[in-house]
Amino acid sequence: AYDPLRTFGARVTLGLCRSRTSPLRSNGEGDRSAKRSGGGAICVRATANAMSAARRFRRQLSLPEQLLWRLLRQMRGVLKVRRQHPIGPYVADFYCPAAKLVIEVDGAGHEHRQHADSQRDRYMRSLGLKIVRVRASEVLANPEAVADALLRLCTPAAGPSTTQPGG
């Protein structure tokens, strides 16, 4: 079975807590906009450049992104994921608002952009987001396994029932 934590290893980055002086809004349980956006979404104003880039990127998905998007879309009843989602000045390949998880599909070009990627990751972590980087070669080799692993990362683990005896 495909294990995301073993495969992604240290690339799974845990988010940091926001300060009270942060210009961000965190939509709570009772907020209607939180329900529409898929849960505890973080509202960050995207820049105009990021918005236009996101629109352009949605029309120009790479093959690994297309394969992964097709599988993630099939999980709509279970999981809400956005593709090419603008966050501040950046565009995330995929974003799961309920889990506050950014999913990046890294192709060969990302090897030469490590500094830019680290700046982007630092910005997103400062918003309290978790980041998972998946190699494009992993998606091409087994897209179903990668999608299943991402589903497990995005959905909370169901523990034993505390209301039923013995469960």
Short mmCIF file of C-alpha atoms in Angstrom, two decimals:
data_model
loop_
_atom_site.label_atom_id
_atom_site.label_comp_id
_atom_site.label_asym_id
_atom_site.label_seq_id
_atom_site.Cartn_x
_atom_site.Cartn_y
_atom_site.Cartn_z
CA ALA A 1 0.00 0.00 0.00
CA TYR A 2 1.08 3.54 -0.66
CA ASP A 3 2.09 5.31 2.56
CA PRO A 4 2.14 9.13 2.19
CA LEU A 5 4.14 9.77 5.33
CA ARG A 6 6.83 7.28 4.34
CA THR A 7 6.95 8.50 0.76
CA PHE A 8 6.65 12.21 1.50
CA GLY A 9 8.72 11.91 4.68
CA ALA A 10 10.05 15.25 5.82
CA ARG A 11 8.28 16.97 2.95
CA VAL A 12 5.06 17.01 4.99
CA THR A 13 5.37 20.38 6.68
CA LEU A 14 3.24 21.22 9.69
CA GLY A 15 1.75 24.69 9.89
CA LEU A 16 2.36 27.34 12.52
CA CYS A 17 -0.25 29.06 14.66
CA ARG A 18 -1.44 32.50 13.62
CA SER A 19 -0.94 35.47 15.90
CA ARG A 20 -3.84 37.63 17.06
CA THR A 21 -2.50 40.56 15.01
CA SER A 22 -2.67 38.57 11.78
CA PRO A 23 -4.74 40.20 9.01
CA LEU A 24 -6.29 36.81 8.29
CA ARG A 25 -9.74 35.60 9.21
CA SER A 26 -10.26 32.03 10.26
CA ASN A 27 -13.83 31.00 9.58
CA GLY A 28 -15.22 29.09 12.53
CA GLU A 29 -17.91 26.43 12.77
CA GLY A 30 -20.84 28.82 12.85
CA ASP A 31 -19.69 30.93 9.92
CA ARG A 32 -21.71 30.40 6.70
CA SER A 33 -18.72 31.18 4.51
CA ALA A 34 -16.78 28.40 6.27
CA LYS A 35 -19.48 25.91 5.34
CA ARG A 36 -19.48 27.08 1.71
CA SER A 37 -15.70 26.87 1.45
CA GLY A 38 -15.44 23.35 2.83
CA GLY A 39 -14.62 23.88 6.49
CA GLY A 40 -12.16 25.97 8.43
CA ALA A 41 -10.85 27.80 5.39
CA ILE A 42 -8.41 30.61 5.78
CA CYS A 43 -9.43 33.80 4.01
CA VAL A 44 -6.42 35.48 2.47
CA ARG A 45 -6.82 38.06 -0.23
CA ALA A 46 -5.11 36.82 -3.37
CA THR A 47 -3.24 39.36 -5.43
CA ALA A 48 -4.56 40.26 -8.90
CA ASN A 49 -1.49 38.62 -10.45
CA ALA A 50 -2.13 35.38 -8.54
CA MET A 51 -5.79 35.38 -9.60
CA SER A 52 -4.98 35.77 -13.28
CA ALA A 53 -2.15 33.23 -13.05
CA ALA A 54 -4.51 30.73 -11.38
CA ARG A 55 -7.03 31.12 -14.21
CA ARG A 56 -4.28 30.59 -16.77
CA PHE A 57 -2.82 27.59 -14.91
CA ARG A 58 -6.27 25.93 -14.71
CA ARG A 59 -6.34 25.86 -18.51
CA GLN A 60 -2.75 24.57 -18.74
CA LEU A 61 -2.50 21.70 -16.24
CA SER A 62 0.48 19.39 -16.63
CA LEU A 63 -0.21 15.70 -17.28
CA PRO A 64 0.42 14.66 -13.63
CA GLU A 65 -1.85 17.48 -12.43
CA GLN A 66 -4.57 16.41 -14.89
CA LEU A 67 -4.41 12.79 -13.72
CA LEU A 68 -4.51 13.75 -10.06
CA TRP A 69 -7.30 16.31 -10.57
CA ARG A 70 -9.48 13.77 -12.37
CA LEU A 71 -9.15 11.36 -9.42
CA LEU A 72 -9.61 14.03 -6.73
CA ARG A 73 -12.74 15.32 -8.50
CA GLN A 74 -14.26 11.83 -8.30
CA MET A 75 -13.98 12.08 -4.50
CA ARG A 76 -16.20 15.18 -4.37
CA GLY A 77 -18.68 13.66 -1.92
CA VAL A 78 -15.88 12.81 0.50
CA LEU A 79 -13.35 15.54 -0.12
CA LYS A 80 -13.41 19.10 -1.42
CA VAL A 81 -10.25 20.09 -3.25
CA ARG A 82 -9.57 23.20 -5.33
CA ARG A 83 -7.11 23.21 -8.22
CA GLN A 84 -4.74 26.07 -8.99
CA HIS A 85 -5.98 27.98 -5.95
CA PRO A 86 -4.53 31.47 -5.31
CA ILE A 87 -3.22 32.05 -1.79
CA GLY A 88 -1.82 35.54 -1.31
CA PRO A 89 0.75 36.15 -4.05
CA TYR A 90 1.11 32.41 -4.80
CA VAL A 91 -0.93 29.74 -6.59
CA ALA A 92 -1.21 26.28 -5.02
CA ASP A 93 -1.55 23.32 -7.39
CA PHE A 94 -4.30 21.88 -5.15
CA TYR A 95 -5.80 23.07 -1.86
CA CYS A 96 -8.02 21.20 0.59
CA PRO A 97 -9.69 23.87 2.78
CA ALA A 98 -11.09 21.45 5.38
CA ALA A 99 -7.60 20.11 6.16
CA LYS A 100 -5.82 23.42 5.43
CA LEU A 101 -3.55 21.37 3.18
CA VAL A 102 -1.65 22.62 0.14
CA ILE A 103 -0.69 19.91 -2.36
CA GLU A 104 2.14 20.67 -4.77
CA VAL A 105 3.01 18.43 -7.72
CA ASP A 106 6.73 18.92 -8.35
CA GLY A 107 8.11 18.18 -11.78
CA ALA A 108 11.69 18.47 -13.01
CA GLY A 109 11.50 22.27 -13.04
CA HIS A 110 11.17 22.47 -9.26
CA GLU A 111 14.73 21.19 -8.77
CA HIS A 112 15.98 24.55 -10.04
CA ARG A 113 13.50 26.58 -7.98
CA GLN A 114 14.29 25.37 -4.47
CA HIS A 115 14.83 28.86 -3.04
CA ALA A 116 11.53 30.17 -4.46
CA ASP A 117 9.72 27.06 -3.25
CA SER A 118 11.13 27.45 0.26
CA GLN A 119 9.99 31.10 0.39
CA ARG A 120 6.54 30.08 -0.79
CA ASP A 121 6.37 27.24 1.76
CA ARG A 122 7.44 29.62 4.54
CA TYR A 123 4.64 32.05 3.56
CA MET A 124 2.01 29.31 3.49
CA ARG A 125 3.19 27.84 6.81
CA SER A 126 2.87 31.33 8.33
CA LEU A 127 -0.83 31.15 7.41
CA GLY A 128 -1.19 27.88 9.31
CA LEU A 129 -1.28 25.69 6.21
CA LYS A 130 0.31 22.26 5.85
CA ILE A 131 2.21 21.52 2.65
CA VAL A 132 2.65 18.21 0.87
CA ARG A 133 4.94 17.93 -2.13
CA VAL A 134 4.41 15.02 -4.49
CA ARG A 135 6.84 14.17 -7.28
CA ALA A 136 5.27 14.22 -10.74
CA SER A 137 6.94 10.86 -11.43
CA GLU A 138 5.04 9.33 -8.46
CA VAL A 139 1.75 10.63 -9.85
CA LEU A 140 2.52 9.30 -13.32
CA ALA A 141 3.57 5.90 -11.94
CA ASN A 142 0.51 5.35 -9.75
CA PRO A 143 -2.02 8.21 -9.67
CA GLU A 144 -4.66 6.18 -7.79
CA ALA A 145 -2.30 5.45 -4.92
CA VAL A 146 -1.26 9.10 -4.65
CA ALA A 147 -4.92 10.23 -4.67
CA ASP A 148 -5.79 7.68 -1.98
CA ALA A 149 -2.86 8.82 0.15
CA LEU A 150 -3.94 12.45 -0.20
CA LEU A 151 -7.49 11.48 0.74
CA ARG A 152 -6.13 9.92 3.95
CA LEU A 153 -4.14 13.07 4.70
CA CYS A 154 -7.15 15.32 4.11
CA THR A 155 -9.74 13.40 6.10
CA PRO A 156 -9.49 13.10 9.86
CA ALA A 157 -8.70 9.64 11.14
CA ALA A 158 -11.77 8.00 12.59
CA GLY A 159 -10.90 6.70 16.01
CA PRO A 160 -12.83 4.17 18.10
CA SER A 161 -16.28 5.26 19.25
CA THR A 162 -16.37 6.71 22.75
CA THR A 163 -20.17 6.49 22.99
CA GLN A 164 -20.57 2.78 22.28
CA PRO A 165 -19.32 0.17 24.77
CA GLY A 166 -16.44 -1.87 23.42
CA GLY A 167 -16.03 0.41 20.37
#
